[in-house]
mmCIF file of C-alpha atoms in Angstrom:
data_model
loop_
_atom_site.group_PDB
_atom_site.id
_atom_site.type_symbol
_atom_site.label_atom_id
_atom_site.label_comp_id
_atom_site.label_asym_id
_atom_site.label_seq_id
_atom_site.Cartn_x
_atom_site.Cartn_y
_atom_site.Cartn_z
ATOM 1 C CA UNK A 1 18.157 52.989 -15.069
ATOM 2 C CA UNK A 2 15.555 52.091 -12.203
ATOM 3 C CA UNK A 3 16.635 54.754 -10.119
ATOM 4 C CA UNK A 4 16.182 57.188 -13.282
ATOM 5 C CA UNK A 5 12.760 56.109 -13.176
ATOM 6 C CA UNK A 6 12.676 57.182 -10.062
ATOM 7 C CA UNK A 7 13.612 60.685 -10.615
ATOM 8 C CA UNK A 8 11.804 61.166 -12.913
ATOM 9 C CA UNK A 9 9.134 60.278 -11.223
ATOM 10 C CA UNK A 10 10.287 62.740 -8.431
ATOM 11 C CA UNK A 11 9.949 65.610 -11.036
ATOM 12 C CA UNK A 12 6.787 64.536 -11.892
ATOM 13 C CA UNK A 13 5.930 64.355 -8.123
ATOM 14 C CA UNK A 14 7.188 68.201 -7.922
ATOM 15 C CA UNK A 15 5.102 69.780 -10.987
ATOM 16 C CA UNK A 16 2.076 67.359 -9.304
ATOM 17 C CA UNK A 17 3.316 69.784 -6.108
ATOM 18 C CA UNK A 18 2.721 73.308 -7.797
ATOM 19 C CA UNK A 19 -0.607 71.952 -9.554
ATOM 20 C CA UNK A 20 -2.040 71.588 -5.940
ATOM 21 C CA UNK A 21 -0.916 75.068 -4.929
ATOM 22 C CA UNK A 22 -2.295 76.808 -8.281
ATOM 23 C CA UNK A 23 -5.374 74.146 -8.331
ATOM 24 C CA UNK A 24 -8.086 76.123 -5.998
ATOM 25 C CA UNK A 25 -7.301 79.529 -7.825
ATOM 26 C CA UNK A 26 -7.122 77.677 -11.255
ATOM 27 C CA UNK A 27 -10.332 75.668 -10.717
ATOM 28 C CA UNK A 28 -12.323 78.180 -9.185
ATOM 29 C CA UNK A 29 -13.705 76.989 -5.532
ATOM 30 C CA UNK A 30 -11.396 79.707 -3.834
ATOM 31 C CA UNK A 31 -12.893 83.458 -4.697
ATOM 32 C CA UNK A 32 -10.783 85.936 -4.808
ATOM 33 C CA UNK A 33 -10.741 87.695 -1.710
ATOM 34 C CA UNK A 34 -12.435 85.561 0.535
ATOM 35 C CA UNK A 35 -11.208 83.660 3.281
ATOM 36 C CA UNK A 36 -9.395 80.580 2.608
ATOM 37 C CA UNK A 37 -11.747 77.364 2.420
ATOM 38 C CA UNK A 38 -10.563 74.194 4.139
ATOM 39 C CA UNK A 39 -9.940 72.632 1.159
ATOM 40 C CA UNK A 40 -7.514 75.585 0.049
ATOM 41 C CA UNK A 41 -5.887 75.493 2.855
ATOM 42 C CA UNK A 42 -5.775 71.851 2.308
ATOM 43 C CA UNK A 43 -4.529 71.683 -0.850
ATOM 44 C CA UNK A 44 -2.103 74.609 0.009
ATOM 45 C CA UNK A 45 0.035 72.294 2.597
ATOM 46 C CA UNK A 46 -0.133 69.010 0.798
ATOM 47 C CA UNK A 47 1.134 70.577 -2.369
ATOM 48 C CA UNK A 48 3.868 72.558 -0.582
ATOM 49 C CA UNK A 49 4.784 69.690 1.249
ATOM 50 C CA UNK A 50 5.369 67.634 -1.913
ATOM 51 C CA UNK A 51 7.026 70.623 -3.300
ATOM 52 C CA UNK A 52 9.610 70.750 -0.590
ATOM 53 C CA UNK A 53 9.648 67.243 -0.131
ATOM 54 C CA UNK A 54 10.290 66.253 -3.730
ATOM 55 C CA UNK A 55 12.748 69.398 -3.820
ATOM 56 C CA UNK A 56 14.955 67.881 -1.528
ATOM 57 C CA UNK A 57 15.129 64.595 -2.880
ATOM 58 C CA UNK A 58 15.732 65.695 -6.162
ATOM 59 C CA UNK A 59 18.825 68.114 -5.050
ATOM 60 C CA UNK A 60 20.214 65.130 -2.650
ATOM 61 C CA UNK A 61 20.132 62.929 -5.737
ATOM 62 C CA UNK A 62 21.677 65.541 -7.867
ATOM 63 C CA UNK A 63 24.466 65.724 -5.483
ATOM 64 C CA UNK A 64 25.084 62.384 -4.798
ATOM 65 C CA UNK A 65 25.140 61.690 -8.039
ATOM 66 C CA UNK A 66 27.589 64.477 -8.786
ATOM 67 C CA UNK A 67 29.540 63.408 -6.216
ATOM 68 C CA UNK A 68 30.078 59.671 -7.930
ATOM 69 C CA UNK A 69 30.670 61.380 -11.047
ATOM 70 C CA UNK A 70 33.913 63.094 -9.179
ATOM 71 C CA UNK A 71 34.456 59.919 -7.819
ATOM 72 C CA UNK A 72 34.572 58.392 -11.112
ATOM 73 C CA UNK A 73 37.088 60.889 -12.148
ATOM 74 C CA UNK A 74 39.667 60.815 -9.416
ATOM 75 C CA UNK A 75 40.046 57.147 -9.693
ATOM 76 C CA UNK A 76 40.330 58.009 -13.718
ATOM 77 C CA UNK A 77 42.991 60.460 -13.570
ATOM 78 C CA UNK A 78 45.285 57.853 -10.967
ATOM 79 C CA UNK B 1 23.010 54.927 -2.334
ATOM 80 C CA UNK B 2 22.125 57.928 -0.356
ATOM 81 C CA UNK B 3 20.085 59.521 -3.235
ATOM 82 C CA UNK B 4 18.205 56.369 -3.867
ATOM 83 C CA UNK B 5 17.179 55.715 -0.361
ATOM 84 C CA UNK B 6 16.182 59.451 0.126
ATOM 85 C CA UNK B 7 14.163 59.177 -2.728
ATOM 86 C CA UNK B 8 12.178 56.054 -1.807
ATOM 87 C CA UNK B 9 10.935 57.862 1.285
ATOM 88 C CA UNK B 10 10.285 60.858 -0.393
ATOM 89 C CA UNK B 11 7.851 58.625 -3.150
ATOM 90 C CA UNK B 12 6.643 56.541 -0.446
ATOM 91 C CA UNK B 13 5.469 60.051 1.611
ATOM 92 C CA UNK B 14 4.399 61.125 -1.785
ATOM 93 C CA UNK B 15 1.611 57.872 -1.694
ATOM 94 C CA UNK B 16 0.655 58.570 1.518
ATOM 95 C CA UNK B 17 0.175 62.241 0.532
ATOM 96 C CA UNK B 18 -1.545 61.508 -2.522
ATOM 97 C CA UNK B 19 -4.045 58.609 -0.751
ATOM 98 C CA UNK B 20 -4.561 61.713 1.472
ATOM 99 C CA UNK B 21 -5.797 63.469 -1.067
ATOM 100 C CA UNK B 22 -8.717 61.090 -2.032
ATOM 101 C CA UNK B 23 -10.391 61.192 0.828
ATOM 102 C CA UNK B 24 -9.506 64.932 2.105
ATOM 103 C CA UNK B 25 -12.978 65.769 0.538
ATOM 104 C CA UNK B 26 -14.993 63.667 2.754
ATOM 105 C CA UNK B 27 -12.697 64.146 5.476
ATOM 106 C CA UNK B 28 -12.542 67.812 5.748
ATOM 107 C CA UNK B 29 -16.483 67.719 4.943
ATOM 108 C CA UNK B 30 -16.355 70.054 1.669
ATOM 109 C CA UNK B 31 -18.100 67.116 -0.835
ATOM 110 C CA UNK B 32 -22.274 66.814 1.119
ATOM 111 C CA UNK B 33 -23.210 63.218 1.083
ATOM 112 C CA UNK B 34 -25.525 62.014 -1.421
ATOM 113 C CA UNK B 35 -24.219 64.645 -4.234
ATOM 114 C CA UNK B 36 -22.616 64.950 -7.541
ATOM 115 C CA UNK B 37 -19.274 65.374 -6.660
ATOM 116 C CA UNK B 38 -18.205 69.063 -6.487
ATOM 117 C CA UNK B 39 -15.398 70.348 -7.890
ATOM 118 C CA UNK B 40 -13.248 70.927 -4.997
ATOM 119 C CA UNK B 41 -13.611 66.788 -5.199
ATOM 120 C CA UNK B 42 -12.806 66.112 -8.726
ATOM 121 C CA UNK B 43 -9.560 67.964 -8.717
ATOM 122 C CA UNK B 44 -8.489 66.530 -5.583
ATOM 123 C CA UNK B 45 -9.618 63.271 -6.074
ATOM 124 C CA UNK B 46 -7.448 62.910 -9.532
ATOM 125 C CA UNK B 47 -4.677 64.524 -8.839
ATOM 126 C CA UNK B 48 -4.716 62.325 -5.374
ATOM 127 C CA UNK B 49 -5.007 59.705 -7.298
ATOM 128 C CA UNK B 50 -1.966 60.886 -9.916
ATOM 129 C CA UNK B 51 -0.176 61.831 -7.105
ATOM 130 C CA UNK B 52 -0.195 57.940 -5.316
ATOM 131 C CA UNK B 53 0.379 56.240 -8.711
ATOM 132 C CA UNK B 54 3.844 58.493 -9.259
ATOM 133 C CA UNK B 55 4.706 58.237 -5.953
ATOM 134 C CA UNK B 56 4.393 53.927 -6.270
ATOM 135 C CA UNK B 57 6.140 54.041 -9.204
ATOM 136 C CA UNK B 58 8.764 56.436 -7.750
ATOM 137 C CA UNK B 59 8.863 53.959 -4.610
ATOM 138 C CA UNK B 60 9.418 50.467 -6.324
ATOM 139 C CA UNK B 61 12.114 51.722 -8.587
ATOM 140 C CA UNK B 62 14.132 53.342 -5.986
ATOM 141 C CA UNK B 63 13.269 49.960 -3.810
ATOM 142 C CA UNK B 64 14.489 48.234 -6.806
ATOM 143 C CA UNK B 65 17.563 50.291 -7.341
ATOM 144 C CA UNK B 66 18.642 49.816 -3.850
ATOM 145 C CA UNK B 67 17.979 46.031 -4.254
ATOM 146 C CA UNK B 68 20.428 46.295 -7.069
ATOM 147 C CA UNK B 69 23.404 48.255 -5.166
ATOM 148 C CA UNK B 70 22.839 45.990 -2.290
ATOM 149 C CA UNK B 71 23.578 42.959 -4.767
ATOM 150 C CA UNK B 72 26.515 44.528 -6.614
ATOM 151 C CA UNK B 73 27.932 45.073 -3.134
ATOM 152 C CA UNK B 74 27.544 41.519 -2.253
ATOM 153 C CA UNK B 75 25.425 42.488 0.646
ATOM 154 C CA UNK B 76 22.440 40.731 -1.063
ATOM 155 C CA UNK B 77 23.479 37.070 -2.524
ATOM 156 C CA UNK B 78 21.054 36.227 -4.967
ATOM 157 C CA UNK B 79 20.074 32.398 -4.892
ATOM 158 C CA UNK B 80 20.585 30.761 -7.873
ATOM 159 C CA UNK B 81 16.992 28.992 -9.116
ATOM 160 C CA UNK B 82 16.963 25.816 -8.393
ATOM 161 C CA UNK B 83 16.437 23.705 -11.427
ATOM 162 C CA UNK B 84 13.836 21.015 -11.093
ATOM 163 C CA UNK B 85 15.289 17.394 -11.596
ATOM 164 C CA UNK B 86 13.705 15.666 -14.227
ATOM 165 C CA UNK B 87 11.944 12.583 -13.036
ATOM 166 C CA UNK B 88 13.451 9.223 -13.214
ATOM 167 C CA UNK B 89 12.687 6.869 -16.259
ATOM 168 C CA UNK B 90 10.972 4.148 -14.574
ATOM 169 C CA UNK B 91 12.148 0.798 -16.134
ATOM 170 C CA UNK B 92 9.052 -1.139 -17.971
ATOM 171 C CA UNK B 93 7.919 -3.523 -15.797
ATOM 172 C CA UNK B 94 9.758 -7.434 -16.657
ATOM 173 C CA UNK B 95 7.803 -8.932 -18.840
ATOM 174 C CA UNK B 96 5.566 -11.744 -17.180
ATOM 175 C CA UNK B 97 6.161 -15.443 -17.418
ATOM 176 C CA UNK B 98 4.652 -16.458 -21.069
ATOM 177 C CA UNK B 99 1.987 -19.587 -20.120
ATOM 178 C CA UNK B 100 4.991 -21.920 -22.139
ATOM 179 C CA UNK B 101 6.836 -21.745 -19.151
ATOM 180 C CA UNK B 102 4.288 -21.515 -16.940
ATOM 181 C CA UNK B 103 3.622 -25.629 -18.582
ATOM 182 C CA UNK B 104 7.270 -26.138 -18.598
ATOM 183 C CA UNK B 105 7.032 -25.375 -14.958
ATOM 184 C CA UNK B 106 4.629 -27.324 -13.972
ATOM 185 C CA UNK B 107 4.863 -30.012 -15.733
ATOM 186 C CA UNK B 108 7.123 -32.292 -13.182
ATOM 187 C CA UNK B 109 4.200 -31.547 -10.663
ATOM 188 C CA UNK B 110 1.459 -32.942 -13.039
ATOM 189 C CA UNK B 111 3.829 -35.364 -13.869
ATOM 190 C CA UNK B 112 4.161 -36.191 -10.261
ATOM 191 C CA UNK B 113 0.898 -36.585 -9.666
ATOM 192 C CA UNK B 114 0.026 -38.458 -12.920
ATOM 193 C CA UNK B 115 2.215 -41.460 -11.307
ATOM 194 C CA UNK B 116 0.980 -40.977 -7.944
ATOM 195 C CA UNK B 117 -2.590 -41.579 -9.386
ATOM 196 C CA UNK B 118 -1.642 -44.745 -11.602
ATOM 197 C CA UNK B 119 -0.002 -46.077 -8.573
ATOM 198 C CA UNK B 120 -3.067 -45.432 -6.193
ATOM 199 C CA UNK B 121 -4.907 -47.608 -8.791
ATOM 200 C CA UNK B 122 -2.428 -50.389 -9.570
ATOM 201 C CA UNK B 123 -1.875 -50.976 -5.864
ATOM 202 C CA UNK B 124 -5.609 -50.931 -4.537
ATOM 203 C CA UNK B 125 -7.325 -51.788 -7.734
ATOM 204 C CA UNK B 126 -10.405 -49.830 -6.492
ATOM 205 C CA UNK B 127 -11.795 -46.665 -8.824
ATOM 206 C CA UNK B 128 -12.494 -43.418 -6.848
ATOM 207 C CA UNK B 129 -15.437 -41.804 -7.795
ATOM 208 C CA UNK B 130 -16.307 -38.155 -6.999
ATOM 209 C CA UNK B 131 -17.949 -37.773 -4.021
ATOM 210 C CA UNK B 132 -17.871 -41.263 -2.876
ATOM 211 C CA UNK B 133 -14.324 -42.106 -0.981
ATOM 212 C CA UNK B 134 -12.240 -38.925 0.356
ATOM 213 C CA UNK B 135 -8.599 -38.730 -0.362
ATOM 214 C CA UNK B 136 -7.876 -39.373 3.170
ATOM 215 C CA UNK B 137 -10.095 -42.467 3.387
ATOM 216 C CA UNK B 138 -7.737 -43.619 0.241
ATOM 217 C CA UNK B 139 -4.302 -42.798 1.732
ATOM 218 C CA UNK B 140 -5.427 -44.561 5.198
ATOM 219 C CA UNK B 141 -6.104 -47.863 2.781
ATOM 220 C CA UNK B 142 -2.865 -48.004 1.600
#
């Protein structure tokens, strides 16, 4: 249950991810055009970090947990 | 296991990425000192801010998770709480000696000295008055 918490929490981390990337075109303090500010380029790296970063965890958990399912079913079956 | 350690450093990244966040403003010199904040700060500061909360809450449930395994496991052996003992009845205190027996005690003694007294009188004849003859001058008379 916890660690479904946690995942979700992951996801939540991820969308926070593509709201960074979209945020300095969305809000407005990048012009179209121009030459990246620093805090575009700021905001460009932290949220494709956390993109990546949350990406990852969430597909390791998905397989691990997949894999425990399997698990679950070999020892079922014998 | 494996998925819930990976994603406790992922969250706990995802803190320091958020805390980041908060100050990048100041840090990277894009909010002037002494202003409103801009909006470059608002929407970093928040969603720094969103970011760090998630990522805690994404950190101490995976932390907690992993406490859990660990326990199942037996790696972990949880101490059983130690139940306070409940202090000792302490025993009323005996009650004291009622002044009845406190006479009934002493009695013999005042007896005692009753006759020691009637004797001191029969045998000298002489009255001691208070102040006048010492208790030692008596008993030397004798």
């Amino acid at each position: 249950m916890k660690a479904k918490l946690g995942a979700g929490a992951l996801v939540v981390l991820f969308l926070g991810g593509l709201w960074l990337v979209a945020a300095p075109f969305a809000v407005g303090y990048q012009p179209r055009g121009a030459e990246y500010a620093d805090a575009t380029v700021n905001d460009l790296w932290v949220g494709g970090g956390l993109i990546g970063l949350t990406f990852v965890a969430l597909v390791v958990y998905a397989a691990d947990a997949l894999r425990e399912l399997a698990r679950r079913g070999k020892h079922a079956e014998s | 296991m494996i998925r819930k350690f990976v994603g406790a450093v992922a969250s706990a990244l995802a803190v320091l990425a958020g805390l980041w966040l908060m100050i990048a403003p100041w840090a990277l010199g894009s909010q002037p000192e002494n202003r409103d904040w801009t909006d470059i700060t608002t929407s970093e500061f928040w969603t720094g801010l969103g970011v760090a909360v998630v990522g805690l809450v994404g950190a101490i449930s995976f932390a907690l998770a992993i406490y859990e395994d660990l326990v199942v496991r037996g790696a972990v052996v949880v101490k059983p709480r130690r139940v306070e003992p409940e202090p000792e009845i302490v025993p009323a205190a005996p009650p004291q000696a009622s002044s009845a027996e406190l006479a009934a005690l002493l009695a013999p003694l005042v007896e005692a000295l009753r006759e020691d007294m009637n004797r001191t009188d029969r045998a000298g004849g002489e009255h001691r008055q208070n102040g006048r003859t010492t208790l030692v001058g008596v008993e030397e008379n004798r």
